[in-house]
Amino acid sequence: MDIEDDTKPRTHVILDAMGSDNHPQPEVDAAVEAIRSLKIEITLVGPEMVLRSLLDTSGGETDSIHIVHAPEILRMADKPAENTRRKQNNSMAVGLGLLKSGMGDAFVTAGNTGGAMANALFQLGRIRGVKRPGLSGIFPSKNGRVIVLDIGANTDCKAIYLLQFAIMGAVYGEQVLGFKLPRVGLLSNGEEPGKGSLLIQEAYPLLENSGLNFIGNVEPKELFGGDVDVVVTDGFTGNILLKSSEAATKLLVDTLRAELTASPRNQAGALLARPALMKIKKILDPGEIGAAPLLGVNGLVLIGHGRSDTRAMVSAIRTASQAAEANLLGKLQTALVDKLAVVAPD
Amino acid sequence: MDIEDDTKPRTHVILDAMGSDNHPQPEVDAAVEAIRSLKIEITLVGPEMVLRSLLDTSGGETDSIHIVHAPEILRMADKPAENTRRKQNNSMAVGLGLLKSGMGDAFVTAGNTGGAMANALFQLGRIRGVKRPGLSGIFPSKNGRVIVLDIGANTDCKAIYLLQFAIMGAVYGEQVLGFKLPRVGLLSNGEEPGKGSLLIQEAYPLLENSGLNFIGNVEPKELFGGDVDVVVTDGFTGNILLKSSEAATKLLVDTLRAELTASPRNQAGALLARPALMKIKKILDPGEIGAAPLLGVNGLVLIGHGRSDTRAMVSAIRTASQAAEANLLGKLQTALVDKLAVVAPD
């Protein structure tokens, strides 16, 4: 007998309270804000006394917020592999341990990306069949958003990794971002089939036969133009893609800002043009999604930007809870088994 | 007895008149304008009757402008390798033939990049010791300009190619762009030594021991921030770097433009902010350098953007004549022999 279960446990997000550059204030504020609008529980991981004191003075309802003590912090400068061994009580490792033990449904951190990947792989392992987990990122486009992976987990890739990134990226887009039959493209230096490095030429037929909605090679203009939903690339190229678009737009915005404050006439223009400038700021703002998953590890791990503020952390918590509610992990497992059996049987 | 030679022949630039998207008007106008300010001779290569008629109606002084007939055009859609054989009388092939025969000092084209590379390699061959010619590009930065190579000639590279790109890029920066002891960086997904793909890890020690002013790994933020003068990368990554920064800034500028014309208030702002917007346009404008050399072929070949207008073509002619006057080809030959003997003897 199937009865709708009102006592179904709430989605439980484990949040590294010490990840962002300005930790733990944005994390604590975001947790308080998130439980107002979302039916979730949150566990904050970090130094208990510090977090308790911030929670107590937050003025918000904190019944659904738990704290698990972790005395150490994995800093940006720390070498990931070393610290996975040395700083075993860092907030990231403790949080991932909670996820592994089933204490929560998803883990969110805005901390050191390399550290998060190393810790996640070490503690959770990979989804069955996955050769290499891929770090996804959300890019702005003319029409909305584009998933790109890998943006930095694997500097050297084989064609089969790219196929797996494509499968996982498509599932993520469909289940969490609401893309219908996501268009998957292979990042290359030209659109024609046959263009690209040896890796791309080898990956192309795998994607073509994957059953995915593969639209062929794409260039950055298709990505930012909104003509593709999931862009697949190796972690070296993806990282350069991410950082070059960030750095080029920063040069532009900095120049614009300097010019707009250079003379009274320009300042008047800036005031009037403010709505336009705000729109640009919004396009460049990573805060709306907040965090993107590390796809392929055996658990839901989402990594946000170190610069995340409270709003970005709230978005990250929301994205994590959506991913958990959509059973992203289970869907990834099924899709990988289905598609890989067809395309690349062991 | 050394006497200053007033009869020294002028620098002679061979110009593909049929290269740019709007050929041959920008090329012909640029030739007429260039000989006004530069002490050079120009040979226009293309359909003689068309070019002669345009020159005759240009109203300018045309004594130093010659025409060499080439009836065919290498179009963007043409497959480079095929056409090197089939369309043997295309303006690019004829122009490169003139360069090879010593009729001129440098060849400039705004045509199909792949076609130019294939034709140049086929007709001129490589500088002794060069494994692969690299296509250089000029990027904007906070402080001025940065040379990047390879931006698309070689999708798969070996470490020794990157070393050679570095040597050639540094010579070009020093001899033509006036960089003093150019800072050379290796494009990577992190600044620390040891970061990067296997290719980067292998190239790093070669560059470290090259005698160049090697500043280590650089990320796109150093490039656009002006902290490096020559950035070395493989042609696949370099092409993605180029196109992603172009596409990301285009998204930004398009959004800004759409917003600034969306309401009367915004339009007033746009009018007042016009100087700031012009400054941005200037940063994104490839027209100031006009063309960048294909480094490593045995001749001075400069390739400009297909979108080149008259101003861009004049800049391209000027850059070509500067490269010829600096004896860039000879300097490249010497530097390669010197540095490669030390770093990577055969």
XYZ file of C-alpha atoms in Angstrom:
692
model
C 0.000 0.000 0.000
C 1.465 3.322 -1.105
C 0.652 6.238 1.121
C 2.269 9.641 0.671
C 4.731 9.862 3.476
C 4.456 13.127 5.396
C 7.132 11.960 7.782
C 9.628 11.552 4.925
C 12.908 12.922 6.273
C 13.875 16.345 4.974
C 16.764 16.745 2.588
C 19.874 17.254 4.647
C 22.709 19.427 3.337
C 26.126 19.256 4.974
C 27.877 22.604 4.672
C 31.581 23.240 5.091
C 31.397 26.368 7.253
C 35.055 27.211 6.706
C 35.311 27.137 2.915
C 34.723 30.633 1.534
C 37.309 33.399 1.631
C 35.274 35.191 4.309
C 34.282 32.067 6.260
C 32.354 31.371 8.385
C 30.017 34.387 8.253
C 28.588 33.834 4.727
C 28.088 30.127 5.455
C 26.284 30.695 8.759
C 24.133 33.516 7.372
C 23.309 31.401 4.312
C 22.299 28.440 6.472
C 19.939 30.630 8.509
C 18.475 32.149 5.349
C 18.186 28.838 3.479
C 16.117 27.053 6.112
C 13.612 29.918 5.967
C 12.704 29.210 2.345
C 13.681 25.566 1.868
C 12.340 22.524 3.714
C 15.764 21.205 4.578
C 18.086 20.466 7.424
C 21.616 21.793 7.445
C 24.692 20.612 9.263
C 27.432 23.202 9.570
C 30.926 21.744 9.887
C 33.633 23.793 11.606
C 34.854 24.979 15.035
C 31.840 24.389 17.247
C 32.206 27.345 19.624
C 32.670 29.850 16.828
C 29.719 28.535 14.847
C 27.453 28.234 17.906
C 28.149 31.816 18.857
C 27.435 33.095 15.327
C 24.231 31.066 15.134
C 23.058 32.328 18.523
C 23.507 35.946 17.483
C 22.015 35.444 14.010
C 18.510 36.223 15.220
C 17.077 33.507 12.959
C 15.324 30.232 13.598
C 18.058 27.637 14.022
C 16.209 24.455 14.983
C 17.006 22.764 11.686
C 20.661 23.741 11.786
C 23.115 21.357 13.389
C 26.781 21.776 14.103
C 29.485 19.134 13.846
C 32.849 20.088 15.251
C 35.930 20.243 13.004
C 38.856 22.145 14.490
C 41.067 22.459 11.394
C 40.774 24.358 8.118
C 42.065 23.346 4.704
C 43.560 26.572 3.394
C 43.989 27.668 -0.214
C 47.750 27.363 0.048
C 47.608 23.828 1.442
C 48.692 21.018 -0.840
C 45.604 18.835 -1.288
C 47.233 15.419 -1.219
C 49.402 16.191 1.796
C 46.542 17.561 3.819
C 44.227 14.722 3.076
C 46.637 12.831 5.301
C 47.865 15.505 7.701
C 44.884 17.712 8.552
C 42.410 14.889 9.048
C 40.099 16.995 11.165
C 39.659 19.783 8.657
C 36.068 20.852 8.016
C 36.083 19.432 4.490
C 37.251 15.989 5.504
C 34.853 15.837 8.449
C 31.942 16.977 6.261
C 32.717 14.399 3.593
C 32.950 11.759 6.316
C 29.432 12.696 7.425
C 28.197 12.380 3.842
C 29.824 8.989 3.490
C 28.278 7.728 6.722
C 24.844 8.718 5.430
C 24.323 11.601 7.852
C 23.353 13.875 4.975
C 22.360 13.891 1.298
C 24.824 16.374 -0.195
C 28.000 18.183 0.801
C 28.706 21.802 -0.146
C 32.018 23.642 0.154
C 33.412 26.923 -1.161
C 36.904 25.879 -0.149
C 40.071 24.838 -1.974
C 38.913 22.976 -5.106
C 41.924 20.688 -5.267
C 41.442 19.810 -1.616
C 37.762 19.079 -2.106
C 38.467 16.813 -5.077
C 41.261 14.940 -3.312
C 39.238 14.506 -0.132
C 36.080 13.490 -1.993
C 37.865 10.921 -4.127
C 39.731 9.577 -1.103
C 36.670 9.248 1.107
C 33.834 8.510 -1.311
C 35.523 6.780 -4.227
C 34.042 6.816 -7.717
C 30.679 5.813 -9.110
C 30.982 2.309 -10.547
C 32.382 2.500 -14.085
C 33.610 6.080 -13.835
C 37.222 6.453 -14.901
C 37.704 10.020 -13.646
C 35.335 12.383 -11.858
C 34.902 15.689 -13.690
C 34.437 19.110 -12.143
C 31.512 20.932 -13.710
C 31.084 24.670 -13.987
C 28.203 26.913 -15.013
C 28.928 29.539 -17.674
C 26.719 32.447 -18.668
C 25.368 32.532 -22.216
C 23.132 34.725 -24.305
C 20.120 32.586 -23.460
C 20.880 31.397 -19.961
C 23.356 28.888 -18.677
C 25.756 26.323 -20.010
C 27.365 23.411 -18.164
C 31.051 22.943 -18.899
C 33.128 20.021 -17.709
C 35.838 19.227 -16.882
C 36.992 22.660 -15.661
C 40.047 21.481 -13.808
C 39.975 18.048 -12.195
C 41.929 16.196 -14.909
C 44.649 17.980 -16.853
C 45.286 15.022 -19.159
C 42.275 13.129 -20.461
C 41.459 10.124 -22.597
C 38.514 10.028 -25.003
C 36.515 7.725 -22.715
C 36.740 10.336 -19.917
C 35.190 12.920 -22.232
C 32.382 10.511 -23.105
C 31.699 9.991 -19.397
C 31.783 13.748 -18.736
C 29.192 14.139 -21.496
C 26.885 11.500 -20.025
C 27.164 12.944 -16.517
C 26.825 16.540 -17.659
C 23.670 15.736 -19.609
C 22.098 13.973 -16.603
C 22.989 16.922 -14.369
C 21.522 19.401 -16.843
C 18.325 17.413 -17.215
C 17.767 16.533 -13.558
C 18.906 19.681 -11.783
C 18.940 22.590 -14.237
C 15.799 21.572 -16.100
C 17.344 21.295 -19.584
C 15.185 19.247 -21.977
C 17.249 16.801 -24.017
C 20.420 18.855 -23.459
C 22.504 19.643 -26.531
C 25.996 18.250 -25.919
C 29.004 19.745 -27.720
C 32.685 18.891 -27.836
C 34.891 21.961 -27.376
C 37.201 22.296 -30.358
C 39.137 24.789 -32.460
C 36.664 24.506 -35.302
C 33.160 23.197 -35.803
C 33.731 20.736 -38.637
C 34.048 17.062 -37.705
C 37.716 16.137 -37.916
C 38.808 19.475 -36.421
C 40.621 19.443 -33.104
C 43.415 17.673 -31.290
C 43.883 13.924 -31.483
C 41.885 13.645 -28.246
C 38.913 15.442 -29.788
C 39.101 13.377 -32.960
C 39.044 10.225 -30.867
C 36.213 11.396 -28.616
C 33.991 12.568 -31.489
C 32.772 9.107 -32.662
C 32.240 7.977 -29.055
C 29.909 10.918 -28.497
C 28.292 10.463 -31.884
C 27.321 6.916 -30.928
C 26.400 7.678 -27.327
C 22.678 8.202 -27.766
C 23.151 11.686 -26.297
C 21.841 14.741 -28.146
C 25.345 15.344 -29.534
C 25.563 18.404 -31.771
C 29.223 17.984 -32.759
C 32.213 20.217 -32.200
C 31.517 23.631 -30.716
C 33.651 26.734 -30.366
C 33.470 29.306 -27.562
C 31.123 31.424 -29.670
C 28.484 28.664 -29.553
C 29.026 28.352 -25.800
C 28.556 32.032 -24.985
C 26.000 32.386 -27.760
C 23.722 29.858 -26.057
C 23.739 27.295 -28.876
C 24.734 24.384 -26.635
C 23.792 23.170 -23.133
C 26.659 20.894 -22.096
C 30.216 21.522 -23.288
C 32.721 18.738 -22.823
C 36.475 19.286 -22.621
C 39.578 18.124 -20.793
C 40.333 19.764 -17.442
C 43.313 21.739 -18.725
C 41.480 23.359 -21.625
C 38.322 23.799 -19.517
C 40.281 25.582 -16.840
C 41.885 27.923 -19.396
C 38.448 28.503 -20.948
C 36.989 29.442 -17.576
C 39.863 31.643 -16.486
C 40.377 33.377 -19.827
C 36.735 34.377 -20.126
C 36.823 35.626 -16.528
C 40.074 37.546 -17.028
C 39.100 39.061 -20.384
C 35.750 40.299 -19.086
C 37.464 41.615 -15.947
C 39.827 43.684 -18.102
C 36.817 45.083 -19.896
C 34.805 45.849 -16.782
C 37.813 47.378 -14.991
C 38.484 49.617 -17.983
C 34.851 50.620 -18.169
C 34.748 51.375 -14.442
C 37.956 53.440 -14.584
C 36.668 55.421 -17.552
C 33.242 55.973 -16.035
C 34.744 57.594 -12.959
C 37.357 59.568 -14.886
C 35.333 62.722 -15.536
C 32.114 64.330 -14.267
C 30.578 63.887 -17.702
C 31.398 60.187 -17.639
C 30.117 59.902 -14.079
C 26.799 61.317 -15.138
C 26.718 58.790 -17.940
C 27.544 56.001 -15.508
C 24.664 57.021 -13.278
C 22.223 56.937 -16.149
C 23.707 53.737 -17.554
C 23.511 52.045 -14.151
C 20.758 49.557 -15.079
C 22.840 48.404 -18.042
C 25.908 47.999 -15.858
C 23.916 46.046 -13.276
C 22.765 43.678 -15.994
C 26.385 43.033 -16.927
C 27.290 42.470 -13.311
C 24.516 39.908 -13.087
C 25.800 38.050 -16.142
C 29.268 37.802 -14.649
C 28.017 36.891 -11.184
C 28.618 33.251 -10.272
C 26.231 33.644 -7.331
C 22.990 32.486 -8.920
C 23.857 28.816 -9.102
C 26.291 29.041 -6.244
C 28.042 25.736 -6.704
C 28.519 22.999 -9.268
C 28.889 19.289 -8.632
C 31.984 17.159 -8.835
C 30.446 14.549 -11.122
C 31.541 10.947 -10.815
C 32.461 10.658 -7.144
C 30.187 8.348 -5.200
C 28.302 11.058 -3.337
C 26.803 14.480 -3.995
C 29.636 16.986 -3.629
C 29.154 20.570 -4.789
C 31.964 23.097 -4.971
C 31.362 26.846 -4.884
C 33.615 29.800 -5.646
C 35.991 30.936 -2.896
C 34.593 34.460 -3.317
C 31.063 33.251 -2.472
C 28.984 35.646 -0.388
C 25.838 34.813 1.552
C 23.626 34.956 -1.535
C 25.944 32.625 -3.454
C 26.040 30.218 -0.507
C 22.221 30.192 -0.309
C 22.122 29.357 -4.030
C 24.702 26.638 -3.458
C 22.572 25.104 -0.693
C 19.493 25.293 -2.942
C 21.303 23.659 -5.859
C 22.579 20.920 -3.544
C 19.114 20.239 -2.188
C 17.657 20.159 -5.727
C 20.351 17.690 -6.755
C 19.552 15.511 -3.744
C 15.801 15.668 -4.319
C 16.267 14.765 -7.989
C 18.354 11.789 -6.858
C 21.148 13.011 -9.115
C 23.561 10.392 -7.802
C 21.195 7.516 -8.580
C 20.430 8.945 -12.029
C 24.128 9.268 -12.775
C 24.710 5.666 -11.742
C 21.908 4.401 -13.975
C 22.883 6.528 -16.969
C 26.502 5.455 -16.791
C 25.572 1.793 -16.670
C 23.095 2.158 -19.563
C 25.160 4.277 -21.903
C 28.559 2.778 -21.235
C 27.251 -0.726 -21.867
C 26.299 0.415 -25.376
C 29.213 2.667 -26.219
C 32.228 1.273 -24.508
C 31.697 -2.130 -22.939
C 34.590 -3.122 -20.706
C 84.760 51.652 -47.289
C 81.344 52.056 -45.657
C 79.217 54.837 -47.008
C 75.586 55.267 -46.014
C 73.666 54.058 -48.960
C 70.945 56.474 -50.005
C 70.050 54.224 -52.886
C 69.309 51.315 -50.537
C 66.153 49.698 -51.895
C 62.960 50.442 -50.022
C 61.262 47.779 -47.976
C 58.867 45.972 -50.246
C 55.624 44.536 -48.866
C 53.644 42.015 -50.897
C 49.956 42.318 -50.106
C 47.276 39.723 -50.838
C 44.597 42.048 -52.223
C 41.884 39.385 -51.972
C 42.249 38.291 -48.338
C 39.867 40.318 -46.179
C 36.133 39.708 -45.991
C 35.529 42.923 -47.932
C 38.417 42.526 -50.385
C 39.832 44.186 -52.350
C 38.705 47.681 -51.276
C 40.356 47.747 -47.799
C 43.582 46.331 -49.247
C 43.779 48.850 -52.107
C 42.858 51.807 -49.882
C 45.388 50.664 -47.270
C 48.144 50.401 -49.887
C 47.461 53.944 -51.088
C 47.399 55.245 -47.522
C 50.474 53.285 -46.378
C 52.817 54.616 -49.060
C 51.914 58.158 -47.985
C 53.397 57.703 -44.519
C 55.875 54.852 -44.979
C 58.919 54.738 -47.262
C 57.973 51.435 -48.793
C 56.948 49.775 -52.000
C 53.857 47.619 -52.177
C 52.878 44.881 -54.580
C 49.178 44.113 -54.667
C 48.354 40.558 -55.718
C 44.967 39.835 -57.270
C 42.913 40.240 -60.477
C 44.875 42.895 -62.373
C 41.982 44.708 -64.075
C 39.982 45.045 -60.888
C 42.938 46.286 -58.880
C 44.126 48.665 -61.615
C 40.703 50.254 -61.861
C 40.451 50.713 -58.070
C 43.941 52.194 -57.927
C 43.203 54.586 -60.795
C 40.108 55.933 -59.059
C 41.741 56.101 -55.619
C 42.946 59.643 -56.189
C 46.225 58.850 -54.431
C 49.839 58.656 -55.516
C 50.370 55.127 -56.845
C 53.924 55.149 -58.226
C 55.198 52.854 -55.479
C 52.323 50.422 -55.838
C 52.704 47.515 -58.219
C 50.203 44.897 -59.275
C 50.855 41.228 -59.923
C 48.029 39.315 -61.522
C 46.405 36.388 -59.699
C 43.036 35.331 -61.067
C 41.882 33.000 -58.271
C 40.859 33.504 -54.664
C 41.338 31.143 -51.754
C 38.012 31.359 -49.944
C 37.281 30.774 -46.276
C 35.383 27.596 -47.068
C 38.194 26.162 -49.161
C 40.107 23.249 -47.702
C 43.695 24.502 -47.352
C 45.554 21.356 -48.371
C 43.356 20.708 -51.398
C 43.648 24.224 -52.689
C 47.359 24.410 -52.313
C 47.284 21.950 -55.185
C 44.133 22.929 -57.053
C 43.930 26.728 -57.047
C 47.557 27.343 -57.834
C 46.914 30.839 -59.120
C 45.150 32.108 -56.025
C 46.390 35.459 -54.733
C 47.909 33.892 -51.632
C 49.959 31.329 -53.527
C 51.121 33.870 -56.101
C 52.062 36.359 -53.350
C 54.039 33.753 -51.448
C 55.768 32.764 -54.674
C 56.871 36.386 -55.116
C 58.206 36.415 -51.543
C 60.099 33.198 -52.157
C 61.652 34.511 -55.357
C 62.951 37.558 -53.460
C 60.613 40.061 -55.121
C 59.619 41.416 -51.711
C 60.557 41.398 -48.036
C 57.304 40.388 -46.374
C 53.913 38.980 -47.333
C 50.664 40.116 -45.716
C 47.248 38.480 -46.016
C 43.926 38.793 -44.207
C 42.707 35.598 -45.833
C 41.956 32.063 -44.680
C 44.475 31.309 -41.899
C 44.669 27.606 -42.627
C 45.253 28.342 -46.290
C 47.982 30.847 -45.513
C 49.760 28.393 -43.235
C 49.523 25.512 -45.684
C 50.670 27.649 -48.613
C 53.484 29.250 -46.635
C 54.807 25.956 -45.357
C 54.518 24.391 -48.811
C 56.283 27.216 -50.642
C 58.758 28.597 -48.105
C 59.534 25.628 -45.878
C 60.735 26.068 -42.301
C 63.608 27.973 -40.773
C 66.464 25.535 -40.181
C 65.927 23.691 -36.876
C 62.278 24.663 -36.486
C 60.052 21.663 -35.811
C 56.713 23.451 -36.298
C 55.917 27.044 -37.244
C 53.680 28.761 -34.683
C 50.957 31.283 -35.374
C 51.294 34.293 -33.099
C 48.520 36.575 -31.967
C 48.424 39.882 -30.141
C 46.168 40.099 -27.066
C 45.156 43.233 -25.195
C 46.266 43.611 -21.574
C 45.974 46.142 -18.798
C 49.332 47.629 -19.739
C 49.442 47.155 -23.462
C 49.970 44.091 -25.564
C 50.863 40.465 -25.118
C 52.121 38.013 -27.735
C 50.509 34.585 -27.578
C 51.594 31.595 -29.627
C 50.599 29.136 -30.921
C 47.014 30.297 -31.486
C 46.057 27.583 -33.918
C 48.709 26.174 -36.234
C 49.430 22.993 -34.241
C 46.670 21.290 -32.266
C 48.993 18.672 -30.769
C 52.393 19.848 -29.578
C 55.559 18.455 -28.065
C 57.579 20.266 -25.402
C 60.307 21.188 -27.880
C 57.739 23.012 -30.045
C 56.766 25.134 -27.050
C 60.406 25.970 -26.400
C 60.786 27.057 -30.016
C 57.598 29.135 -29.833
C 59.050 30.855 -26.768
C 62.331 31.662 -28.488
C 60.595 32.976 -31.609
C 57.970 34.914 -29.653
C 60.651 36.629 -27.574
C 62.630 37.644 -30.674
C 59.472 38.994 -32.314
C 58.550 40.954 -29.179
C 62.015 42.425 -28.876
C 62.628 43.211 -32.538
C 59.218 44.360 -33.714
C 57.104 45.333 -30.702
C 59.926 46.955 -28.739
C 59.684 44.772 -25.621
C 62.837 44.906 -23.509
C 63.914 41.466 -22.302
C 60.389 40.093 -22.770
C 58.909 38.113 -19.895
C 58.014 34.668 -21.200
C 55.310 32.602 -19.485
C 53.943 29.114 -20.008
C 50.132 29.044 -20.047
C 48.907 26.677 -17.359
C 46.028 25.954 -15.004
C 47.998 27.203 -12.014
C 51.091 29.259 -11.392
C 53.111 26.859 -9.271
C 55.835 24.865 -11.021
C 54.536 21.310 -11.459
C 51.028 22.518 -12.301
C 49.652 21.759 -15.731
C 49.306 18.943 -18.203
C 52.135 16.501 -18.902
C 53.100 18.713 -21.862
C 53.485 21.762 -19.611
C 55.434 19.808 -17.029
C 57.801 18.639 -19.736
C 58.177 22.077 -21.334
C 58.822 23.888 -18.021
C 62.461 22.775 -17.499
C 63.269 23.409 -21.174
C 62.104 27.008 -20.789
C 63.797 27.336 -17.408
C 67.141 26.458 -18.991
C 66.610 28.406 -22.202
C 68.337 31.630 -21.231
C 65.047 33.421 -21.929
C 63.490 35.701 -19.313
C 61.188 32.856 -18.252
C 58.825 33.807 -15.438
C 57.214 30.381 -15.033
C 53.635 29.246 -15.435
C 51.057 31.956 -16.039
C 47.276 31.938 -15.949
C 44.948 34.067 -18.075
C 44.788 36.672 -15.289
C 48.511 37.367 -15.696
C 48.030 37.584 -19.461
C 45.185 40.109 -19.385
C 46.676 41.771 -16.309
C 49.822 42.668 -18.253
C 52.238 40.666 -16.086
C 53.789 38.803 -19.006
C 54.916 39.698 -22.553
C 55.027 36.384 -24.402
C 52.651 33.534 -23.537
C 53.458 30.109 -24.906
C 50.879 27.376 -25.432
C 49.869 24.624 -27.838
C 47.707 25.621 -30.791
C 44.562 23.952 -29.478
C 44.609 25.670 -26.090
C 45.777 28.944 -27.653
C 42.900 28.887 -30.089
C 40.373 28.250 -27.286
C 42.032 31.024 -25.249
C 41.676 33.461 -28.136
C 38.130 32.523 -29.038
C 36.826 32.286 -25.474
C 38.083 35.729 -24.543
C 36.605 37.115 -27.772
C 33.251 35.368 -27.246
C 32.967 36.235 -23.540
C 33.683 39.915 -24.143
C 31.280 39.895 -27.094
C 28.507 38.598 -24.831
C 29.272 41.427 -22.441
C 29.429 44.149 -25.054
C 26.267 42.901 -26.810
C 24.401 42.906 -23.498
C 25.670 46.377 -22.691
C 24.681 47.653 -26.114
C 21.195 46.120 -25.907
C 20.649 47.613 -22.445
C 21.975 51.023 -23.420
C 19.460 51.327 -26.213
C 16.584 49.819 -24.232
C 15.211 53.027 -22.699
C 15.571 56.798 -23.206
C 17.207 57.063 -19.798
C 19.751 54.436 -20.745
C 20.287 56.098 -24.115
C 21.142 59.350 -22.402
C 23.572 57.431 -20.221
C 25.090 55.802 -23.274
C 25.636 59.175 -24.893
C 27.410 60.528 -21.838
C 29.355 57.308 -21.335
C 30.442 57.310 -24.965
C 34.161 58.009 -24.300
C 34.253 55.055 -21.911
C 32.594 52.807 -24.466
C 35.035 53.956 -27.151
C 37.937 53.027 -24.890
C 36.511 49.522 -24.567
C 36.046 49.277 -28.296
C 39.692 50.241 -28.737
C 40.831 47.521 -26.332
C 38.899 44.884 -28.253
C 39.966 46.201 -31.643
C 42.515 44.006 -33.400
C 43.208 46.825 -35.854
C 46.147 48.502 -34.174
C 48.688 45.788 -34.914
C 46.794 44.583 -37.934
C 48.555 41.281 -38.420
C 50.799 38.852 -36.582
C 53.548 36.722 -38.067
C 53.563 33.013 -38.717
C 56.821 32.366 -36.877
C 59.120 29.625 -38.095
C 58.432 29.552 -41.825
C 61.375 30.598 -43.940
C 60.017 34.005 -44.903
C 58.135 36.903 -43.345
C 54.456 36.012 -43.501
C 51.913 38.050 -41.545
C 48.290 37.065 -41.161
C 45.567 39.565 -40.353
C 41.959 39.162 -39.270
C 39.380 38.447 -41.965
C 37.351 41.375 -40.627
C 40.230 43.785 -41.285
C 39.218 47.237 -42.510
C 41.474 49.800 -44.170
C 42.949 50.987 -40.873
C 43.738 47.409 -39.827
C 45.344 46.716 -43.209
C 47.496 49.871 -42.932
C 48.642 48.662 -39.493
C 49.341 45.221 -40.958
C 51.497 46.766 -43.698
C 53.338 48.874 -41.106
C 53.960 45.858 -38.851
C 55.235 43.890 -41.852
C 57.598 46.663 -42.882
C 58.872 47.001 -39.291
C 59.482 43.261 -39.172
C 61.377 43.415 -42.461
C 63.440 46.435 -41.402
C 64.328 44.761 -38.099
C 65.444 41.714 -40.113
C 63.123 39.584 -38.011
C 63.749 36.523 -40.151
C 67.518 36.753 -39.738
C 67.188 37.368 -36.002
C 64.911 34.344 -35.659
C 67.402 32.181 -37.530
C 70.266 33.300 -35.290
C 68.319 32.965 -32.046
C 67.146 29.485 -32.905
C 70.649 28.318 -33.716
C 72.071 29.903 -30.528
C 69.434 28.822 -28.048
C 68.672 25.407 -29.442
C 72.347 24.475 -29.430
C 72.334 25.069 -25.665
C 68.948 23.691 -24.701
C 68.211 20.877 -27.033
C 71.115 19.877 -29.232
C 70.035 17.471 -31.948
